[in-house]
Coordinates of C-alpha atoms in Angstrom, one line a residue:
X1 CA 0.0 0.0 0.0
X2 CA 1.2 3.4 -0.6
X3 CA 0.4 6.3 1.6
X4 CA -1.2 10.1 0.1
X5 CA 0.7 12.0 1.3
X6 CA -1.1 15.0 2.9
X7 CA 0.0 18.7 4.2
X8 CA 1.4 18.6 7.3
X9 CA -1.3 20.6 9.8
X10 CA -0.5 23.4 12.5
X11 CA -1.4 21.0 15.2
X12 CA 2.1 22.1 17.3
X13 CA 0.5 22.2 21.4
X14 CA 1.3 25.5 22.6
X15 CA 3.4 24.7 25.4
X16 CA 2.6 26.3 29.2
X17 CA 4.5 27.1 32.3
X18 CA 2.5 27.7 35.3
X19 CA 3.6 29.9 38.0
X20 CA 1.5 29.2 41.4
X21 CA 0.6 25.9 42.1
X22 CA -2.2 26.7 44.8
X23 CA -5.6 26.4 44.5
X24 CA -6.4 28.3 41.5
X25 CA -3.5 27.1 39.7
X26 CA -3.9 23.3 40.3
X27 CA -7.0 24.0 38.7
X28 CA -5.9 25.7 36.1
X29 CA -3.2 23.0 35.2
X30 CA -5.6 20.1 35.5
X31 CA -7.3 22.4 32.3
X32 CA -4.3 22.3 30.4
X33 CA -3.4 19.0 31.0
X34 CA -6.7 17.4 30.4
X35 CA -9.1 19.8 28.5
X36 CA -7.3 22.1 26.4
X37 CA -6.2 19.7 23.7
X38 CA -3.7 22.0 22.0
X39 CA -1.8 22.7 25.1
X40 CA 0.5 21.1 26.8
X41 CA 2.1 21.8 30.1
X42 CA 5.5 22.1 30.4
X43 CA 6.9 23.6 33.7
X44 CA 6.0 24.2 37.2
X45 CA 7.1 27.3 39.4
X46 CA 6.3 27.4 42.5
X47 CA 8.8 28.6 45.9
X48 CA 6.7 25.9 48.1
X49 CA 8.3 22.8 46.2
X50 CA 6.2 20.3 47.8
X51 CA 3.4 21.7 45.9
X52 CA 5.0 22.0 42.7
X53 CA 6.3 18.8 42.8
X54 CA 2.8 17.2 44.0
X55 CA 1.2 18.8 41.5
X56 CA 3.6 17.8 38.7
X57 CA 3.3 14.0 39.5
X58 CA -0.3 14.4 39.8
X59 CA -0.5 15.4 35.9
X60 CA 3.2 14.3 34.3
X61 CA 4.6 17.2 34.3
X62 CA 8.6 16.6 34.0
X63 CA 10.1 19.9 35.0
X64 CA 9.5 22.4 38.0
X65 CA 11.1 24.6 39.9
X66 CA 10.7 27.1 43.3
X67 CA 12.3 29.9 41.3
X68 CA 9.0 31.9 38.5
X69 CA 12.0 33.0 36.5
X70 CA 13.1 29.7 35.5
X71 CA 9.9 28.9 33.5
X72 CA 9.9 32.7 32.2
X73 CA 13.7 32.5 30.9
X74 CA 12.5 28.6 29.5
X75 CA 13.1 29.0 25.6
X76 CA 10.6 26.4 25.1
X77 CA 7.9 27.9 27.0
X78 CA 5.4 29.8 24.9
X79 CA 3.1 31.2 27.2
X80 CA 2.9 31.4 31.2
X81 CA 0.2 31.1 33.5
X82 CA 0.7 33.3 36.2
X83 CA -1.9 32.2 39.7
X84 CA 0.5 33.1 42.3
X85 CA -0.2 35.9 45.1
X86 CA -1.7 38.9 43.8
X87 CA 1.3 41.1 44.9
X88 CA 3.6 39.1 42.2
X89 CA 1.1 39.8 39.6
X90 CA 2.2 42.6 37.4
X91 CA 5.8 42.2 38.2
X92 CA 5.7 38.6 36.7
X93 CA 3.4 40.2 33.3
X94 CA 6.4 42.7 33.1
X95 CA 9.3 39.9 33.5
X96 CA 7.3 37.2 31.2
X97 CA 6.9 39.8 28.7
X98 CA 10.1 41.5 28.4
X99 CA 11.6 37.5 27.3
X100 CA 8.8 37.3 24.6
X101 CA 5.6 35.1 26.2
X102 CA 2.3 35.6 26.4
X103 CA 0.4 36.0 29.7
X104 CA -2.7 34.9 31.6
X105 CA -3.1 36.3 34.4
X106 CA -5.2 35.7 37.5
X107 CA -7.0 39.1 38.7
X108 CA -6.0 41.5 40.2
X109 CA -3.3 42.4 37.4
X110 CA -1.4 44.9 40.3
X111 CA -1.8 46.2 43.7
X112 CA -1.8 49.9 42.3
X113 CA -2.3 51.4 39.0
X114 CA 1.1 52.4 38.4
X115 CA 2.6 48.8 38.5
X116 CA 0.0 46.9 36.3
X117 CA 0.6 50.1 34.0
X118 CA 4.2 49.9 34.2
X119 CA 3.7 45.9 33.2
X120 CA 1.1 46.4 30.5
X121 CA 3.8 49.2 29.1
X122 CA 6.1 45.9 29.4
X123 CA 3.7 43.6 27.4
X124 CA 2.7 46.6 24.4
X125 CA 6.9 47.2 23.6
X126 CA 7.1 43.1 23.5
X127 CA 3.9 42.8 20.8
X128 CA 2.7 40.1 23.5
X129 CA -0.9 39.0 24.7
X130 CA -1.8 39.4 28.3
X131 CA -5.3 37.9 29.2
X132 CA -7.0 38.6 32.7
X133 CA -8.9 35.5 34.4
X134 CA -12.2 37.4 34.7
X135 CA -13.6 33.9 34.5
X136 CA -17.7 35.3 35.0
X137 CA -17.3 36.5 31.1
X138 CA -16.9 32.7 29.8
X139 CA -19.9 31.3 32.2
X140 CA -22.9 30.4 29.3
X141 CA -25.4 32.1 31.0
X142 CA -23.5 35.3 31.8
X143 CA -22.0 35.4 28.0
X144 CA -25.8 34.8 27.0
X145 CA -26.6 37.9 29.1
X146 CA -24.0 40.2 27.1
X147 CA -25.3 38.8 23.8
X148 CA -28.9 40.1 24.8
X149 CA -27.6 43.4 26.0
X150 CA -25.7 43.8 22.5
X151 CA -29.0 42.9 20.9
X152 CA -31.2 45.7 22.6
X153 CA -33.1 43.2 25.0
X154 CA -32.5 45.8 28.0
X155 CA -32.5 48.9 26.1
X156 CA -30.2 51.8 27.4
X157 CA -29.1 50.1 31.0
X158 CA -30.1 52.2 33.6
X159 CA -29.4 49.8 37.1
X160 CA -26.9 47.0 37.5
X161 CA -26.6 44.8 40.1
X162 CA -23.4 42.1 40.8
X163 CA -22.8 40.3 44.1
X164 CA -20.8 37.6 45.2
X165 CA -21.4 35.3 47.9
X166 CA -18.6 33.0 49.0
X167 CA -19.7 29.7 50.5
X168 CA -19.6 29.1 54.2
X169 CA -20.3 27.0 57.4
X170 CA -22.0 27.4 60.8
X171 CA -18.7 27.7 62.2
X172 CA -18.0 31.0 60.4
X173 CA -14.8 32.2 58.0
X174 CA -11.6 29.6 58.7
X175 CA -8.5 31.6 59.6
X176 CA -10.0 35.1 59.0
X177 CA -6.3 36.8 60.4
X178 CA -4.6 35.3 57.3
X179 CA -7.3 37.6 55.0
X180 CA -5.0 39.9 53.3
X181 CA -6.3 43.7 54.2
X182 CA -8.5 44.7 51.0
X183 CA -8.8 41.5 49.7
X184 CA -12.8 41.9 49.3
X185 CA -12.5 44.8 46.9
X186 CA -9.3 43.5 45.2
X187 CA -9.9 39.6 44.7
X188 CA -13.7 39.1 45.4
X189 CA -15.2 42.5 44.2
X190 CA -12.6 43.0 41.4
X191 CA -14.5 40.2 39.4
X192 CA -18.2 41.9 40.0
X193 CA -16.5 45.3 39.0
X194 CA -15.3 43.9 35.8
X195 CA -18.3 42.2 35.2
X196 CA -20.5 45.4 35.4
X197 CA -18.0 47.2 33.3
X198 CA -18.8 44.7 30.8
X199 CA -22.4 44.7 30.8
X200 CA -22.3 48.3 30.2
X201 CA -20.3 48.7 27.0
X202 CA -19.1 52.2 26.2
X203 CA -19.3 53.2 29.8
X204 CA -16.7 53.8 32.2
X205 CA -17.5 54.1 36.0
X206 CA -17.0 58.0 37.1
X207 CA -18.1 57.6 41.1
X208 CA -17.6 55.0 43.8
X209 CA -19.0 54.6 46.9
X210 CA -18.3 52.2 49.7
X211 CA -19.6 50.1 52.9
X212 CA -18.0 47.4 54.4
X213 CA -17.4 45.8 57.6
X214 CA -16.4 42.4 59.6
X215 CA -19.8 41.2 59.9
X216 CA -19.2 37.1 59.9
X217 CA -15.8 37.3 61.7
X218 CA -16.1 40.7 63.8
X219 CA -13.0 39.7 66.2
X220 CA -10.9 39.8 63.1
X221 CA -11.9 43.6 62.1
X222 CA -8.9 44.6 64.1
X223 CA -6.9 43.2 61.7
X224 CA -8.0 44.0 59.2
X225 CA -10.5 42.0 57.8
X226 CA -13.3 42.8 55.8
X227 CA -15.9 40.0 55.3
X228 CA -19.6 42.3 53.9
X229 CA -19.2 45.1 51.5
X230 CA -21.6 47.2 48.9
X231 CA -20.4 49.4 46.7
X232 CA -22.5 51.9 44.2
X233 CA -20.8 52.5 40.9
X234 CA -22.1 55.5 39.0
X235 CA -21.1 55.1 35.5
X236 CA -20.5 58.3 31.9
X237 CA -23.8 57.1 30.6
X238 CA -25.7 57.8 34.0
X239 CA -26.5 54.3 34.8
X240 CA -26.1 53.0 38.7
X241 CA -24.7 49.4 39.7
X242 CA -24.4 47.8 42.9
X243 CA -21.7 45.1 43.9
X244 CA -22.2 43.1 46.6
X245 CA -19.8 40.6 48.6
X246 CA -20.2 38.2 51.4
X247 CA -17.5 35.3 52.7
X248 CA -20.2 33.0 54.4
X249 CA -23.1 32.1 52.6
X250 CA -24.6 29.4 54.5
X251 CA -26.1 27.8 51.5
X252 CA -23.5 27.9 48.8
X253 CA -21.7 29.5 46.4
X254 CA -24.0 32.7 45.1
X255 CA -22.8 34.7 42.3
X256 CA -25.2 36.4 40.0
X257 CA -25.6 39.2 38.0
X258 CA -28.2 41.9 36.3
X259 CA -28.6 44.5 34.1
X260 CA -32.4 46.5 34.3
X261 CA -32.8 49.3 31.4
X262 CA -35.0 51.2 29.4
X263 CA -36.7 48.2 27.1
X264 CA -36.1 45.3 30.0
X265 CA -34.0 43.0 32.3
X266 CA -31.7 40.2 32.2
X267 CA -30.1 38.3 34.9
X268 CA -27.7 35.7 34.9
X269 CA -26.1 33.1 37.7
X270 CA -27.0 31.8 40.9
X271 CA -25.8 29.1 43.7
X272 CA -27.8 26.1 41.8
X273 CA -26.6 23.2 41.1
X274 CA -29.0 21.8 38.6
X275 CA -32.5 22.3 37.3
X276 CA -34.2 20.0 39.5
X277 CA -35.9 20.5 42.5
X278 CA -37.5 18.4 45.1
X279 CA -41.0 19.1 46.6
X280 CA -41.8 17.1 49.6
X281 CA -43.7 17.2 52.8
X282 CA -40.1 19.1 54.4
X283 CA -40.8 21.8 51.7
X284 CA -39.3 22.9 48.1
X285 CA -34.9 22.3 47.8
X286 CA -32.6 22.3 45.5
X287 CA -29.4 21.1 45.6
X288 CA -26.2 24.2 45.1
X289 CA -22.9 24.8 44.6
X290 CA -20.3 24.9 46.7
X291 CA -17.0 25.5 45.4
X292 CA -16.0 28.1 42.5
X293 CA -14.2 25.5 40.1
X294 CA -17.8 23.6 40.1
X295 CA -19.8 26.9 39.5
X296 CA -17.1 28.0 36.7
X297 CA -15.8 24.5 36.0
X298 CA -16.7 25.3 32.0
X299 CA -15.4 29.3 32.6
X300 CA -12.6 28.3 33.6
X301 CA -11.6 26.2 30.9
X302 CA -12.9 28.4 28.6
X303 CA -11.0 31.6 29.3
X304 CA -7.8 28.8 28.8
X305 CA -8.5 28.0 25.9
X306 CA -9.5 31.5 24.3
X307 CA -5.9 32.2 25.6
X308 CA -4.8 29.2 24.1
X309 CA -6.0 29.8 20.3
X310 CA -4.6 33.3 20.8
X311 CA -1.3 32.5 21.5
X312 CA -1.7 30.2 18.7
X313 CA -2.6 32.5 16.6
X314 CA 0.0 35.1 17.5
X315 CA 3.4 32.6 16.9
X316 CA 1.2 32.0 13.3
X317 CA 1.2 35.6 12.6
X318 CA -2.8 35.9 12.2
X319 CA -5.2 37.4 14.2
X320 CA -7.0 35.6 16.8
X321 CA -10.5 35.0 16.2
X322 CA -13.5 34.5 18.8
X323 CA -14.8 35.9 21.7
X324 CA -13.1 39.5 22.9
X325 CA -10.9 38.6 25.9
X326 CA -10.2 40.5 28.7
X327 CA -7.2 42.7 28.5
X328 CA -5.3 45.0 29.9
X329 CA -7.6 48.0 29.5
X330 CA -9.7 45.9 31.5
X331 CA -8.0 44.8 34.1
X332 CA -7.4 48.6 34.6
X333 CA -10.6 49.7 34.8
X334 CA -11.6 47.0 36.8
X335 CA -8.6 47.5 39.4
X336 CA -9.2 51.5 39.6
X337 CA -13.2 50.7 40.6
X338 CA -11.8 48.6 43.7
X339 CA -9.1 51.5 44.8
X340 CA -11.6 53.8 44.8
X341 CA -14.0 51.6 46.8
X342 CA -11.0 51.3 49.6
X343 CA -10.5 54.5 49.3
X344 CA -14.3 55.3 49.7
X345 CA -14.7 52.8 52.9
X346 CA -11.5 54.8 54.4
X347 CA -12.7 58.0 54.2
X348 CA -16.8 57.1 54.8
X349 CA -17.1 59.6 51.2
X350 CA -17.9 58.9 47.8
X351 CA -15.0 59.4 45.6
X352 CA -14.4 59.9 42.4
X353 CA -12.7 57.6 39.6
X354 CA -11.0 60.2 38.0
X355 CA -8.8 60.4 41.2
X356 CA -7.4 57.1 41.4
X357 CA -7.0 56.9 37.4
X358 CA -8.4 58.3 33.8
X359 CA -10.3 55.7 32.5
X360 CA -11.4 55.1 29.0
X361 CA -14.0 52.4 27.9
X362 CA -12.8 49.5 26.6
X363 CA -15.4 49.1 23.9
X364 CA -17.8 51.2 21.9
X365 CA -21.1 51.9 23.5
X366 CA -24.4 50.8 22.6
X367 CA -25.7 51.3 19.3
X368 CA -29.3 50.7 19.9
X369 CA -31.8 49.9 16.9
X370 CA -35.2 48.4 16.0
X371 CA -39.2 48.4 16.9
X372 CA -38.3 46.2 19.8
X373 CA -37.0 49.0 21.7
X374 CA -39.5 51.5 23.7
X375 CA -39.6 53.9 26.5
X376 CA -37.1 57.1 27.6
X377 CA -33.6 56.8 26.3
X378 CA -34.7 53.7 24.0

C-alpha cells in the first residue's frame, strides 16, 4: 500500500509554564493538562516545592522549579500562566513579557495602577498578549446575558446589580487573620467590578462609593478583615450598579448578575446546582454549589483555551478570532473601581474615579436599533 501524502497541519501544542501551584493554579493546570487539547504543560514554578512537585506528579509534568524566573527564561515555553499571590502579579506580566511570552493572568493584574501600567507598558513594547482571568465573562449564562444586552433586550441600561457570595459554614470564616487587608474589593469584588464594566459597554464608572465591615468574623476587624461590603458605581452614561460581597453564605456558592434598562431585564447566575428540584412534605430544595471550580468548572476552561487559540494564533502571525478577551484595559478599569472603593470605605465619602485613574471604555457603547425597543432613552 502506498500512503497520500497530505500537508502537514499546525497541530504544534502550545506549550505552558505555570507559575503558582495553589488552588487556583492546580486547577488551572488540570485544564491544560486534560481539556485544552492543543496545550501542553511544560513547567511548574512554585517557591513551596512540595506543591510544585505534587502537582507535577499528579499530571506528568517533568520539569518544575521554586524559582517563577526559571519557566519565564525557559526558551521552550510559549506562554505562562501566572496564579501566584496577587502582589507578584504585574511584576511577573512585566518579567514574562520582556523574554517574549504571552500572559494569563489571575486578577487582580497589580496592587496599584502604576505597576500593572508599568507591566502592560512591558507587554505593548514586546507585541505580547496578556489575558486577565475574569472567568464570569466565559460562564454560558452570563455570556448569553451580554449577547442580549448587545441585541437591545434591556434597552439603554439604567441599574446594574453584581454580588458575590462565598460559600460558608455554621462555624464562620476559617483563619480570618490570614485575609489579606483589602482582599474583598481587590480579589472578590474586582471580578463583580469587571463584570458590570462589561455589561455596560461604552461606559466607564465615574463615582464610587463604599460600605463594608467584619460582619461574619467581627474579632478579626482589628486586623484588618473585611468579610460584607456594597459598593455603588455610577457610570459616563448615568446608569447606577451595585456590587455586593459576602465570605459565608450558608447555603452555597451565590454569584449572579443583572442588568435593568430602558426596554427590560436580564439576569444571569445563581448558587444552583442543577434544574431539578424536590417538593416534599419538608418543603421545596434544591441542591447548590459549593465550590467556585464547580460553578465556573466550563469558565474556567474556557478563558484557557480563548488564551490558548490566541497565542496560537499570534506565533502563526494571524489574528485571533472568537470571543473579545479581557485585557489590559480591562484589568485597569476593573482595578481602579476597587481602589476607589477602599478609598471610599476609608474616608466614609464617595469618591471619584478620576482620582485614582483616567479611564477610557474598553469598547464602543451601545448602538441601539429596532421596533423592539421603547420607553425614555430607548
Amino acid at each position: 500500500m502506498t500512503y497520500v501524502q497530505q500537508p502537514a497541519g499546525d497541530n504544534h501544542p502550545v506549550r505552558l509554564g505555570l507559575i503558582g501551584a495553589g488552588w487556583i493554579g492546580a486547577f488551572h493546570a488540570e485544564s491544560v493538562a486534560r481539556r485544552i487539547p492543543n496545550a501542553r504543560l511544560d513547567a511548574i514554578a512554585d517557591p513551596a516545592l512540595p506543591a510544585a512537585e505534587a502537582l507535577a506528579g499528579k499530571l506528568g509534568v517533568a520539569r518544575i522549579t521554586a524559582d517563577p524566573a526559571d519557566v519565564i527564561a525557559d526558551p521552550d515555553i510559549h506562554a505562562v500562566l501566572v496564579a501566584s499571590p496577587a502582589r507578584f502579579h504585574s511584576g511577573l506580566i512585566a518579567a514574562a513579557a520582556r523574554a517574549g511570552k504571552d500572559v494569563f493572568c489571575e486578577k487582580p493584574g497589580g496592587r496599584t495602577v502604576e505597576e500593572l501600567d508599568e507591566a502592560l507598558a512591558a507587554a505593548d513594547a514586546a507585541g505580547v498578549n496578556v489575558q486577565f482571568g475574569f472567568n464570569r465573562r466565559f460562564a454560558a449564562d452570563f455570556a448569553a446575558a451580554r449577547r442580549l444586552i448587545d441585541d437591545g433586550a434591556v434597552g439603554t441600561p439604567q441599574l446594574l446589580r453584581s454580588l458575590t457570595r462565598d460559600p460558608g459554614t455554621a462555624a464562620g470564616i476559617s483563619s480570618p487573620e490570614r485575609i489579606v487587608p483589602g482582599t474583598i474589593f481587590l480579589e472578590t469584588l474586582i471580578h463583580d467590578f469587571d463584570t458590570l464594566n462589561w455589561l455596560n459597554p461604552g461606559a466607564v464608572p465615574v463615582k464610587v462609593h463604599a460600605v463594608a465591615d467584619a460582619l461574619v468574623a467581627p474579632e478579626a476587624k482589628a486586623g484588618g478583615l473585611l468579610d460584607t461590603a456594597v459598593v455603588t458605581v455610577t457610570y459616563s452614561n448615568g446608569a447606577i450598579a451595585v456590587a455586593e460581597a459576602n465570605f459565608n453564605a450558608l447555603y452555597g456558592y451565590d454569584v449572579r448578575g443583572e442588568v435593568f434598562g430602558s426596554a427590560g431585564m436580564v439576569a444571569a447566575g445563581g448558587p444552583r446546582a442543577s434544574s431539578a428540584v424536590s417538593y416534599t412534605a419538608a418543603g421545596i430544595a434544591s441542591d447548590t454549589v459549593r465550590l467556585n471550580i464547580d460553578l465556573f468548572h466550563d469558565a474556567y476552561t474556557n478563558e484557557l483555551a480563548h488564551f490558548v487559540d490566541g497565542v496560537a494564533a499570534r506565533r502563526a502571525g494571524r489574528a485571533a478570532g472568537g470571543t473579545a478577551v479581557p485585557r489590559g484595559i480591562d484589568a485597569r478599569n476593573a482595578l481602579a473601581v476597587a481602589l476607589a472603593a477602599i478609598r471610599s470605605h476609608e474616608t466614609g465619602l464617595p469618591v471619584d474615579v478620576s482620582a485614582v485613574a483616567h479611564l477610557q471604555a474598553a469598547e464602543p457603547g451601545l448602538q441601539l436599533t429596532g421596533p423592539h425597543l421603547t420607553g425614555p432613552g430607548a
